[in-house]
Amino acid sequence: MRYVFNSPTFFAHELSTMIGGTIAALGWTYTHRYHGHVRVDVIYTHLTPRGKALVDVILTLLLFFPLLGILIMNSTESLLFAIKMGEVMRGSFWYPPAWPIKMIMVVGLSLFALQGAAHFVRDFYLLVKDKPYD
Amino acid sequence: MIDISPEVVTILMFAGILVGVLSGYPLAIPIGATALIVGYLTMGAAVFDILESRLFSLIRNIVILAAPLFVFMGVMLERSGIAERMYDALYMWLSGFRGGLAVITVVIGTILAATVGIIGASVTMLALVALPAMIKRGYSKSFSSGVVCAGGCLGILIPPSIMLVIYGPMAQISVGKLFFAAFVPGLVLSGLYITYIIIRSFFQRDIAPAVPPEERSQASFLKKTTILMAAIAPTALLILSVLGTIFFGIASPTEAAAVGALAATILTFAYGRFSWRVLRETALQTLKITSMILLIGGLSYAFVGVFLALGGGKVIQNLVLTAPVGPWGIFAIIMFVFFILGFFIDWIGILFIMVPIISPLVPELGFDPLWFGMMIVVNLQMSFMTPPFAAAIFYLRGAADPELGVTMADIIRGVIPFVFIIIFALGLFIAFPQLILWLPSKMIGG
């Protein structure tokens, strides 16, 4: 293409980075759904299902929710700012608007938090009743 | 906001990660949360911006974008049935020699390494394809499992490897140069493994017996050559075109990866294994691996941002540069730390956190960054194979057919000689750094 039309694909670079970011941000939820995020299971594998649920419940409350909450809050601010100011990306001389990729970030993080909440409820159920939710 | 000295911050942050990560919660979250908590206590709400903007910028990194493409290429090739095909072809040639099947395993490991790039995948593949054949032909269980672990682990070293794709941007070294720095060491290791197998099976007659003539292929020389070519040539062509375009400066690693992903799909099509279901599964598998890597990557990158903003980099720098052991002493300590971390923590986390902190010190210690990077990668490879906490061993145990009766003790006994071979190779690379540095110096562009 580049050689045939003798014009550099000036948008390809930045568009690829946006696609890459989209894959990651929207994939977090899917991966979490199937427990695909790597754990260091040196100790974890030796726990009972209830012990695992206990670790997950505590750390979801202490670490996961605060971290995701802050990230969602901050990326939303950044998105609103981008919309208000008509911010553009400055990675190349294409200058595309910044809000679409920022919105994907907000959506991706929010869905991820939601999936985290779903796991949290299941783990909490298992912890209290000592049997799996489903 | 509390005023804490950078030294205390350093200790707090690393202790936080260590405890958080060992809890078994998905790795990325404790890393990000440690940065959030320590950062909030010391610099207040300013930390939120660092976290969010570093996460946002890492997931859009153009160099790391090569990772999903190489993952796709690897998963697709796995589905193409290429491992079985190569195995069958090489079997015709080498099964008549003592240790022949083990040599085949290492050869396939080396070729697959060039396509797969993740140890889990290549160890699993070899455990399914090569391990049963070896054990059924009377090879010793421990010897065969050692060969599978060693052959499978080559994947993280031999380019195009995902590990190098991540190492590059984190250390601010060209990924292309890293690829070619890894090329010779990868072949050296593979050559050492094969030498070891040949020598050992020559002296120990019963450890890896030759396949009896009646079970060997009776095909003619011409037919055997044709089958071998059909199995190896397309893959070799694929690898050479991906690496060649990088070597001659035609394409960046990311662009080459995209071409490789497409070529792998075409190859699968040519072998008649392509279907929409395969494409869908490959894409989903790639999505999972990619977003897992990029979550750890993004949050680790955020962690490092907070760590450096709080002056942790200076602390490490003082610690390392004023240590009274000389550059080689420091080198040994850094290697040892990476080796131990490799036992417990997933390599993705290690690379994203440790490399940006350590690599600025490398030139000050008087080492070549490229050489240093290679030593770290080979070292991590060793730590994946060193019992008792070795990723490769767990993958092998997970994938090996229970009917083969391979026990943990078998695997551990089998793997140990190969660990010593890697130590020997590390010594070689220290004595002859040209093994690493020669090929990248011949690259065009880069």
Coordinates of C-alpha atoms in Angstrom, one line a residue:
Chain A
M1 CA 0.0 0.0 0.0
R2 CA 2.7 2.4 1.2
Y3 CA 4.7 1.8 -2.0
V4 CA 1.8 1.6 -4.4
F5 CA 0.2 4.8 -3.5
N6 CA 3.4 6.5 -2.6
S7 CA 2.0 8.0 0.5
P8 CA 3.0 6.9 4.0
T9 CA 0.3 5.4 6.1
F10 CA 0.5 8.2 8.5
F11 CA -2.3 6.9 10.8
A12 CA -1.1 3.3 11.1
H13 CA 1.3 3.8 13.9
E14 CA -1.1 5.5 16.3
L15 CA -4.0 3.4 15.2
S16 CA -2.1 0.3 16.1
T17 CA -1.3 1.5 19.5
M18 CA -5.0 2.3 20.1
I19 CA -6.0 -1.2 18.9
G20 CA -3.4 -2.7 21.2
G21 CA -4.7 -0.7 24.1
T22 CA -8.2 -1.7 23.3
I23 CA -7.3 -5.4 23.2
A24 CA -5.7 -5.1 26.7
A25 CA -8.4 -2.9 28.3
L26 CA -11.4 -4.9 27.1
G27 CA -9.6 -8.2 27.6
W28 CA -9.0 -7.8 31.3
T29 CA -12.6 -8.6 32.1
Y30 CA -12.7 -11.7 29.9
T31 CA -9.4 -13.0 31.3
H32 CA -10.6 -12.4 34.8
R33 CA -13.9 -14.2 34.1
Y34 CA -11.8 -17.3 33.2
H35 CA -9.4 -16.8 36.1
G36 CA -6.7 -16.1 33.5
H37 CA -4.7 -13.5 35.5
V38 CA -1.6 -15.2 36.8
R39 CA -1.3 -15.9 40.4
V40 CA 1.8 -16.8 42.3
D41 CA 0.5 -20.1 43.7
V42 CA 3.5 -21.3 45.8
I43 CA 1.2 -21.1 48.9
Y44 CA -2.2 -20.6 47.3
T45 CA -2.4 -24.1 45.8
H46 CA -2.1 -25.7 49.2
L47 CA -5.1 -23.9 50.6
T48 CA -8.6 -25.4 50.9
P49 CA -11.3 -23.9 48.6
R50 CA -12.5 -22.0 51.7
G51 CA -9.0 -20.7 52.4
K52 CA -8.7 -19.5 48.9
A53 CA -12.0 -17.8 49.1
L54 CA -10.9 -16.1 52.3
V55 CA -7.7 -14.7 50.7
D56 CA -9.7 -13.6 47.7
V57 CA -12.4 -11.9 49.7
I58 CA -10.0 -10.0 51.9
L59 CA -7.7 -8.9 49.2
T60 CA -10.5 -7.9 46.8
L61 CA -11.8 -5.6 49.6
L62 CA -8.4 -4.2 50.6
L63 CA -6.6 -4.0 47.2
F64 CA -8.8 -4.7 44.2
F65 CA -11.7 -2.4 44.9
P66 CA -9.6 0.6 46.0
L67 CA -7.2 0.3 43.1
L68 CA -9.9 -0.1 40.5
G69 CA -12.0 2.6 42.1
I70 CA -9.1 5.1 41.9
L71 CA -8.2 4.1 38.3
I72 CA -11.8 4.4 37.2
M73 CA -12.3 7.8 38.9
N74 CA -9.1 9.2 37.5
S75 CA -9.6 7.9 33.9
T76 CA -13.1 9.3 34.0
E77 CA -11.8 12.7 34.9
S78 CA -9.3 12.4 32.1
L79 CA -12.0 11.4 29.7
L80 CA -14.3 14.3 30.7
F81 CA -11.3 16.7 30.3
A82 CA -10.5 15.3 26.9
I83 CA -14.1 15.8 25.7
K84 CA -14.4 19.3 27.1
M85 CA -11.1 20.5 25.7
G86 CA -11.3 18.6 22.4
E87 CA -7.9 17.0 23.3
V88 CA -6.0 15.2 20.5
M89 CA -3.4 12.5 20.6
R90 CA 0.1 13.8 19.9
G91 CA 1.9 10.6 19.1
S92 CA 2.1 11.4 15.4
F93 CA 1.0 14.2 13.0
W94 CA -2.3 12.6 12.6
Y95 CA -3.8 14.2 15.8
P96 CA -6.9 12.0 16.3
P97 CA -9.3 12.9 19.1
A98 CA -8.3 11.4 22.4
W99 CA -11.7 10.7 23.8
P100 CA -12.5 7.3 22.1
I101 CA -9.5 5.5 23.5
K102 CA -9.9 7.2 26.9
M103 CA -13.5 6.1 26.9
I104 CA -12.4 2.5 26.1
M105 CA -10.1 2.7 29.1
V106 CA -13.0 3.8 31.4
V107 CA -15.3 1.1 30.0
G108 CA -12.6 -1.6 30.3
L109 CA -11.7 -0.7 33.9
S110 CA -15.4 -0.5 34.9
L111 CA -16.2 -3.9 33.4
F112 CA -13.1 -5.4 35.1
A113 CA -14.3 -4.0 38.4
L114 CA -17.7 -5.5 37.8
Q115 CA -16.3 -8.9 37.1
G116 CA -14.2 -8.5 40.2
A117 CA -17.4 -7.8 42.2
A118 CA -19.0 -11.0 40.7
H119 CA -16.1 -13.1 41.8
F120 CA -16.2 -11.4 45.2
V121 CA -19.9 -12.3 45.7
R122 CA -19.2 -16.0 44.7
D123 CA -16.1 -16.1 47.0
F124 CA -18.1 -14.6 49.9
Y125 CA -20.9 -17.1 49.4
L126 CA -18.4 -20.0 49.4
L127 CA -16.7 -18.6 52.5
V128 CA -19.9 -18.3 54.5
K129 CA -21.8 -21.3 53.4
D130 CA -18.8 -23.5 52.7
K131 CA -20.2 -24.7 49.3
P132 CA -19.8 -23.2 45.8
Y133 CA -22.4 -20.8 44.6
D134 CA -22.9 -22.7 41.3
Chain B
M1 CA 0.8 12.9 54.0
I2 CA 3.7 11.4 55.9
D3 CA 7.3 12.3 55.3
I4 CA 9.2 9.0 54.9
S5 CA 12.8 8.7 53.7
P6 CA 13.3 7.1 50.3
E7 CA 15.1 4.2 52.0
V8 CA 12.0 3.3 54.0
V9 CA 9.9 3.8 51.0
T10 CA 12.1 1.3 49.1
I11 CA 11.7 -1.3 51.8
L12 CA 8.0 -0.7 52.2
M13 CA 7.3 -1.0 48.5
F14 CA 9.3 -4.2 48.0
A15 CA 7.9 -5.8 51.2
G16 CA 4.4 -4.8 50.0
I17 CA 4.8 -6.5 46.7
L18 CA 6.4 -9.6 48.2
V19 CA 3.7 -10.2 50.8
G20 CA 0.9 -9.2 48.4
V21 CA 2.2 -11.4 45.6
L22 CA 2.9 -14.4 47.7
S23 CA -0.7 -14.3 49.0
G24 CA -1.7 -15.9 45.7
Y25 CA -4.0 -13.0 44.6
P26 CA -3.7 -12.2 40.9
L27 CA -0.2 -10.8 40.7
A28 CA -0.9 -7.5 39.1
I29 CA -3.3 -6.2 41.7
P30 CA -1.0 -6.3 44.8
I31 CA 1.7 -4.6 42.7
G32 CA -0.6 -1.7 41.7
A33 CA -2.2 -1.5 45.1
T34 CA 1.2 -1.3 46.9
A35 CA 2.1 1.6 44.6
L36 CA -1.3 3.2 45.4
I37 CA -1.1 2.8 49.2
V38 CA 2.6 3.8 49.6
G39 CA 2.2 6.6 47.1
Y40 CA -0.9 8.0 48.7
L41 CA 0.7 8.1 52.1
T42 CA 3.7 10.0 50.9
M43 CA 2.5 12.2 48.0
G44 CA -1.2 12.3 48.4
A45 CA -3.6 12.4 45.5
A46 CA -0.8 13.1 43.0
V47 CA -0.2 9.4 42.9
F48 CA -3.5 8.8 41.1
D49 CA -2.4 10.6 38.0
I50 CA 0.9 8.7 37.9
L51 CA -0.9 5.3 38.2
E52 CA -3.5 6.1 35.6
S53 CA -1.3 7.7 33.0
R54 CA 1.5 5.1 33.2
L55 CA -1.1 2.3 32.9
F56 CA -2.7 4.1 30.0
S57 CA 0.7 4.6 28.2
L58 CA 2.0 1.1 28.7
I59 CA -1.0 -0.7 27.1
R60 CA -0.5 1.5 24.1
N61 CA 3.3 0.8 23.7
I62 CA 4.0 0.0 20.1
V63 CA 7.0 -2.3 20.8
I64 CA 5.0 -4.4 23.3
L65 CA 2.3 -4.7 20.7
A66 CA 4.6 -7.3 19.1
A67 CA 3.7 -9.6 22.0
P68 CA 0.1 -10.3 21.1
L69 CA 1.1 -10.9 17.5
F70 CA 3.8 -13.3 18.4
V71 CA 1.5 -15.0 20.8
F72 CA -1.1 -15.4 18.0
M73 CA 1.6 -16.8 15.7
G74 CA 2.6 -19.3 18.3
V75 CA -0.9 -20.4 19.3
M76 CA -1.8 -20.7 15.6
L77 CA 1.3 -22.8 14.8
E78 CA 0.5 -25.0 17.8
R79 CA -2.9 -25.7 16.2
S80 CA -1.4 -26.4 12.8
G81 CA -0.1 -29.7 14.1
I82 CA 3.4 -28.8 13.1
A83 CA 5.0 -30.4 16.2
E84 CA 3.6 -33.8 15.4
R85 CA 4.5 -33.4 11.7
M86 CA 8.1 -32.5 12.5
Y87 CA 8.3 -35.3 15.1
D88 CA 7.2 -37.9 12.6
A89 CA 9.6 -36.7 9.9
L90 CA 12.6 -36.6 12.2
Y91 CA 11.7 -40.0 13.7
M92 CA 12.3 -41.6 10.3
W93 CA 15.8 -40.2 10.4
L94 CA 17.0 -40.5 13.9
S95 CA 15.1 -43.3 15.7
G96 CA 17.8 -45.8 14.8
F97 CA 20.4 -44.1 17.0
R98 CA 20.8 -44.4 20.8
G99 CA 19.4 -41.2 22.2
G100 CA 17.9 -40.3 18.9
L101 CA 14.4 -39.5 20.2
A102 CA 15.9 -37.2 22.8
V103 CA 17.8 -35.4 20.2
I104 CA 14.6 -35.0 18.1
T105 CA 12.9 -33.5 21.2
V106 CA 15.6 -30.9 21.6
V107 CA 15.7 -30.1 17.8
I108 CA 11.9 -29.6 17.8
G109 CA 12.1 -27.6 21.0
T110 CA 14.6 -25.3 19.3
I111 CA 12.5 -24.9 16.2
L112 CA 9.3 -24.4 18.1
A113 CA 11.1 -22.1 20.4
A114 CA 11.5 -19.8 17.5
T115 CA 7.7 -19.8 17.0
V116 CA 6.1 -20.2 20.4
G117 CA 8.1 -18.0 22.8
I118 CA 6.3 -18.9 26.0
I119 CA 7.6 -21.8 28.1
G120 CA 4.3 -23.0 29.2
A121 CA 3.3 -23.7 25.6
S122 CA 6.4 -25.4 24.3
V123 CA 6.9 -27.6 27.4
T124 CA 3.3 -28.6 27.1
M125 CA 3.6 -29.4 23.4
L126 CA 6.7 -31.5 23.9
A127 CA 5.2 -33.3 26.9
L128 CA 2.3 -34.3 24.6
V129 CA 4.2 -35.2 21.5
A130 CA 7.7 -36.3 22.5
L131 CA 7.5 -37.6 26.0
P132 CA 5.1 -40.6 25.5
A133 CA 7.1 -41.8 22.5
M134 CA 10.4 -41.7 24.4
I135 CA 9.0 -43.5 27.5
K136 CA 7.2 -46.2 25.4
R137 CA 10.5 -46.9 23.6
G138 CA 12.2 -47.6 26.9
Y139 CA 13.9 -44.3 27.6
S140 CA 14.5 -43.6 31.2
K141 CA 11.7 -41.5 32.7
S142 CA 13.9 -39.0 34.4
F143 CA 16.1 -38.6 31.3
S144 CA 13.1 -38.0 29.0
S145 CA 11.5 -35.5 31.3
G146 CA 14.7 -33.6 31.7
V147 CA 15.0 -33.4 28.0
V148 CA 11.5 -32.1 27.6
C149 CA 11.9 -29.4 30.2
A150 CA 15.2 -28.3 28.8
G151 CA 14.0 -28.3 25.2
G152 CA 10.8 -26.5 26.1
C153 CA 12.5 -23.8 28.1
L154 CA 14.6 -22.8 25.0
G155 CA 11.4 -21.0 23.9
I156 CA 12.0 -18.0 26.1
L157 CA 15.4 -17.4 24.8
I158 CA 15.4 -18.2 21.1
P159 CA 13.9 -15.3 19.1
P160 CA 11.2 -14.2 18.5
S161 CA 10.6 -14.5 22.2
I162 CA 8.0 -12.7 24.2
M163 CA 10.4 -12.2 27.0
L164 CA 12.8 -10.2 24.8
V165 CA 9.9 -8.1 23.4
I166 CA 9.2 -7.0 27.0
Y167 CA 12.8 -6.7 28.1
G168 CA 13.6 -4.3 25.2
P169 CA 11.3 -1.4 26.0
M170 CA 11.8 -1.8 29.7
A171 CA 15.6 -1.5 29.4
Q172 CA 15.4 0.9 26.5
I173 CA 17.2 -1.5 24.2
S174 CA 16.2 -2.3 20.6
V175 CA 14.1 -5.5 20.6
G176 CA 15.6 -6.4 17.2
K177 CA 19.2 -6.2 18.6
L178 CA 18.1 -8.4 21.6
F179 CA 16.6 -11.0 19.2
F180 CA 19.9 -11.4 17.5
A181 CA 21.9 -11.3 20.7
A182 CA 19.8 -14.3 21.8
F183 CA 20.3 -16.2 18.6
V184 CA 23.7 -17.6 19.1
P185 CA 23.3 -18.3 22.8
G186 CA 20.1 -20.2 22.0
L187 CA 21.8 -22.4 19.5
V188 CA 24.8 -22.9 21.8
L189 CA 22.5 -24.1 24.6
S190 CA 20.6 -26.4 22.2
G191 CA 24.0 -27.7 20.9
L192 CA 25.2 -28.4 24.4
Y193 CA 22.0 -30.3 25.2
I194 CA 22.4 -32.4 22.1
T195 CA 26.0 -33.1 22.9
Y196 CA 25.2 -34.1 26.4
I197 CA 22.4 -36.4 25.2
I198 CA 24.7 -38.1 22.7
I199 CA 27.5 -38.6 25.1
R200 CA 25.3 -39.8 27.9
S201 CA 23.4 -42.3 25.8
F202 CA 26.6 -43.5 24.3
F203 CA 28.0 -44.4 27.7
Q204 CA 24.8 -45.5 29.4
R205 CA 23.4 -48.1 27.0
D206 CA 20.1 -48.6 28.7
I207 CA 19.0 -45.0 29.3
A208 CA 18.0 -44.2 25.8
P209 CA 17.9 -47.4 23.6
A210 CA 17.7 -47.3 19.8
V211 CA 14.4 -48.1 18.3
P212 CA 14.4 -51.7 17.0
P213 CA 14.7 -52.0 13.2
E214 CA 11.2 -53.4 12.7
E215 CA 9.6 -50.3 14.3
R216 CA 11.7 -48.0 12.2
S217 CA 10.5 -46.5 8.9
Q218 CA 11.4 -48.5 5.8
A219 CA 10.9 -45.6 3.5
S220 CA 13.4 -44.8 0.8
F221 CA 15.9 -42.0 1.3
L222 CA 14.2 -39.8 -1.3
K223 CA 10.8 -40.2 0.4
K224 CA 12.3 -39.5 3.8
T225 CA 13.9 -36.3 2.5
T226 CA 10.7 -35.1 1.0
I227 CA 8.7 -35.7 4.2
L228 CA 11.4 -33.9 6.2
M229 CA 11.4 -31.0 3.9
A230 CA 7.6 -30.7 3.9
A231 CA 7.6 -30.7 7.7
I232 CA 10.4 -28.3 8.3
A233 CA 10.8 -26.0 5.3
P234 CA 7.6 -23.9 5.7
T235 CA 8.3 -23.2 9.4
A236 CA 11.9 -22.5 8.7
L237 CA 10.9 -20.1 6.0
L238 CA 8.4 -18.4 8.3
I239 CA 11.0 -17.9 11.0
L240 CA 13.6 -16.8 8.7
S241 CA 11.3 -14.3 7.0
V242 CA 10.2 -12.8 10.4
L243 CA 13.8 -12.6 11.7
G244 CA 15.3 -11.7 8.3
T245 CA 13.1 -8.6 7.9
I246 CA 14.2 -7.4 11.3
F247 CA 17.9 -8.2 10.6
F248 CA 18.0 -6.3 7.4
G249 CA 16.2 -3.4 8.8
I250 CA 13.1 -3.8 6.6
A251 CA 10.6 -4.1 9.4
S252 CA 10.3 -3.3 13.1
P253 CA 9.7 -6.3 15.4
T254 CA 6.1 -5.4 15.7
E255 CA 5.6 -5.3 11.9
A256 CA 7.5 -8.5 11.5
A257 CA 5.3 -10.1 14.2
A258 CA 2.2 -9.1 12.3
V259 CA 3.5 -10.7 9.1
G260 CA 4.4 -13.8 11.1
A261 CA 0.9 -14.0 12.5
L262 CA -0.6 -13.9 9.1
A263 CA 2.0 -16.4 7.7
A264 CA 1.2 -18.8 10.5
T265 CA -2.5 -18.7 9.6
I266 CA -1.7 -19.4 6.0
L267 CA 0.6 -22.3 7.0
T268 CA -2.3 -23.8 9.1
F269 CA -4.5 -23.4 6.1
A270 CA -2.0 -25.2 3.9
Y271 CA -1.7 -28.1 6.3
G272 CA -5.5 -28.4 6.2
R273 CA -6.0 -27.7 9.9
F274 CA -7.7 -24.3 9.5
S275 CA -11.3 -23.7 10.5
W276 CA -13.2 -20.8 11.9
R277 CA -13.3 -22.5 15.2
V278 CA -9.5 -22.7 15.3
L279 CA -9.3 -19.0 14.4
R280 CA -11.7 -18.1 17.1
E281 CA -10.0 -20.2 19.8
T282 CA -6.6 -18.9 18.8
A283 CA -7.9 -15.3 19.0
L284 CA -9.5 -15.9 22.4
Q285 CA -6.3 -17.6 23.7
T286 CA -4.3 -14.7 22.4
L287 CA -6.6 -12.2 24.1
K288 CA -6.3 -14.0 27.4
I289 CA -2.5 -14.1 27.4
T290 CA -2.2 -10.6 26.1
S291 CA -4.4 -8.9 28.5
M292 CA -2.9 -10.9 31.4
I293 CA 0.6 -9.7 30.3
L294 CA -0.6 -6.1 29.8
L295 CA -2.4 -5.9 33.2
I296 CA 0.8 -7.0 35.0
G297 CA 2.8 -4.8 32.7
G298 CA 0.7 -1.7 33.1
L299 CA 0.4 -1.9 36.8
S300 CA 4.1 -2.8 37.3
Y301 CA 5.0 0.2 35.0
A302 CA 2.8 2.3 37.3
F303 CA 4.6 0.9 40.3
V304 CA 8.0 1.7 38.9
G305 CA 6.7 5.3 38.2
V306 CA 5.7 5.8 41.8
F307 CA 8.9 4.1 43.0
L308 CA 11.1 6.4 41.0
A309 CA 9.1 9.5 41.9
L310 CA 9.7 8.7 45.5
G311 CA 13.4 8.5 45.1
G312 CA 13.7 4.7 45.2
G313 CA 15.9 4.6 42.1
K314 CA 18.5 6.6 43.9
V315 CA 18.4 4.3 46.9
I316 CA 19.0 1.3 44.7
Q317 CA 21.7 3.1 42.8
N318 CA 23.6 4.0 46.0
L319 CA 23.2 0.5 47.3
V320 CA 24.5 -1.1 44.2
L321 CA 27.3 1.4 43.2
T322 CA 28.8 1.7 46.7
A323 CA 28.7 -2.0 47.5
P324 CA 32.3 -3.0 48.3
V325 CA 32.4 -6.0 46.0
G326 CA 33.3 -4.6 42.6
P327 CA 31.3 -4.8 39.4
W328 CA 31.5 -8.5 39.2
G329 CA 30.4 -9.0 42.7
I330 CA 27.4 -6.8 42.0
F331 CA 26.8 -8.7 38.8
A332 CA 26.7 -11.9 40.8
I333 CA 24.3 -10.5 43.4
I334 CA 21.9 -9.2 40.7
M335 CA 22.0 -12.5 39.0
F336 CA 21.3 -14.3 42.2
V337 CA 18.4 -12.0 43.0
F338 CA 16.8 -12.6 39.6
F339 CA 17.4 -16.3 40.0
I340 CA 15.6 -16.5 43.3
L341 CA 12.8 -14.2 42.2
G342 CA 12.3 -16.5 39.2
F343 CA 11.4 -19.3 41.6
F344 CA 8.4 -17.5 43.1
I345 CA 7.3 -14.7 40.9
D346 CA 6.0 -14.9 37.3
W347 CA 8.7 -13.7 34.9
I348 CA 6.4 -11.0 33.5
G349 CA 6.3 -9.3 36.9
I350 CA 10.0 -9.6 37.3
L351 CA 10.8 -8.1 34.0
F352 CA 8.4 -5.2 34.2
I353 CA 9.5 -4.2 37.7
M354 CA 13.2 -5.1 38.0
V355 CA 14.5 -4.3 34.6
P356 CA 13.6 -0.6 34.5
I357 CA 15.1 -0.2 38.0
I358 CA 18.3 -2.2 37.4
S359 CA 19.1 -1.4 33.8
P360 CA 20.1 2.3 34.2
L361 CA 22.9 1.1 36.4
V362 CA 24.4 -1.4 33.9
P363 CA 26.5 1.1 31.9
E364 CA 27.8 2.6 35.1
L365 CA 29.0 -0.8 36.2
G366 CA 30.9 -1.1 32.9
F367 CA 28.8 -3.9 31.3
D368 CA 27.3 -3.9 27.8
P369 CA 23.5 -3.6 28.2
L370 CA 22.8 -6.1 25.5
W371 CA 25.1 -8.7 27.1
F372 CA 23.7 -8.0 30.5
G373 CA 20.2 -8.4 29.3
M374 CA 21.1 -11.8 27.7
M375 CA 22.6 -13.0 30.9
I376 CA 19.4 -12.1 32.8
V377 CA 17.3 -13.9 30.3
V378 CA 19.4 -17.1 30.3
N379 CA 19.5 -16.9 34.1
L380 CA 15.7 -16.7 34.3
Q381 CA 15.5 -19.6 32.0
M382 CA 17.7 -21.5 34.4
S383 CA 15.5 -20.5 37.3
F384 CA 12.4 -21.9 35.5
M385 CA 14.1 -25.3 35.5
T386 CA 15.7 -25.4 38.9
P387 CA 13.9 -27.5 41.4
P388 CA 12.0 -27.4 43.7
F389 CA 9.9 -24.3 42.4
A390 CA 10.3 -24.6 38.7
A391 CA 7.7 -23.4 36.3
A392 CA 8.8 -25.9 33.6
I393 CA 8.5 -28.8 36.0
F394 CA 4.9 -27.9 36.9
Y395 CA 3.9 -27.5 33.3
L396 CA 5.4 -30.9 32.5
R397 CA 3.6 -32.5 35.3
G398 CA 0.4 -30.9 34.3
A399 CA 0.7 -32.0 30.7
A400 CA 2.2 -35.5 31.0
D401 CA -0.2 -38.4 30.5
P402 CA -0.7 -39.9 34.0
E403 CA -0.4 -43.4 32.5
L404 CA 3.3 -42.8 31.8
G405 CA 3.9 -42.8 35.6
V406 CA 6.3 -39.9 35.6
T407 CA 6.8 -38.7 39.2
M408 CA 8.0 -35.4 40.5
A409 CA 11.2 -37.1 41.7
D410 CA 11.8 -38.4 38.1
I411 CA 11.5 -34.9 36.7
I412 CA 13.7 -33.3 39.3
R413 CA 16.4 -35.9 38.8
G414 CA 16.2 -35.5 35.1
V415 CA 16.4 -31.7 35.1
I416 CA 19.4 -31.3 37.2
P417 CA 22.1 -32.1 34.6
F418 CA 20.5 -29.6 32.3
V419 CA 20.7 -26.9 35.0
F420 CA 24.4 -27.6 35.2
I421 CA 24.7 -27.3 31.4
I422 CA 23.1 -23.8 31.6
I423 CA 25.5 -22.8 34.3
F424 CA 28.3 -23.9 32.0
A425 CA 26.8 -21.9 29.2
L426 CA 26.6 -18.8 31.4
G427 CA 30.3 -19.3 32.1
L428 CA 30.9 -19.5 28.4
F429 CA 29.0 -16.3 27.7
I430 CA 30.9 -14.5 30.5
A431 CA 34.2 -15.7 29.0
F432 CA 33.3 -15.0 25.4
P433 CA 30.9 -12.1 25.2
Q434 CA 31.3 -12.1 21.4
L435 CA 29.0 -15.1 21.4
I436 CA 26.2 -12.6 22.3
L437 CA 27.5 -9.4 20.8
W438 CA 28.7 -10.5 17.4
L439 CA 25.5 -11.1 15.5
P440 CA 23.7 -7.9 16.6
S441 CA 26.7 -5.9 15.5
K442 CA 26.2 -7.2 11.9
M443 CA 22.6 -6.0 11.8
I444 CA 21.5 -3.4 9.3
G445 CA 19.6 -0.6 11.0
G446 CA 18.3 -1.8 14.3

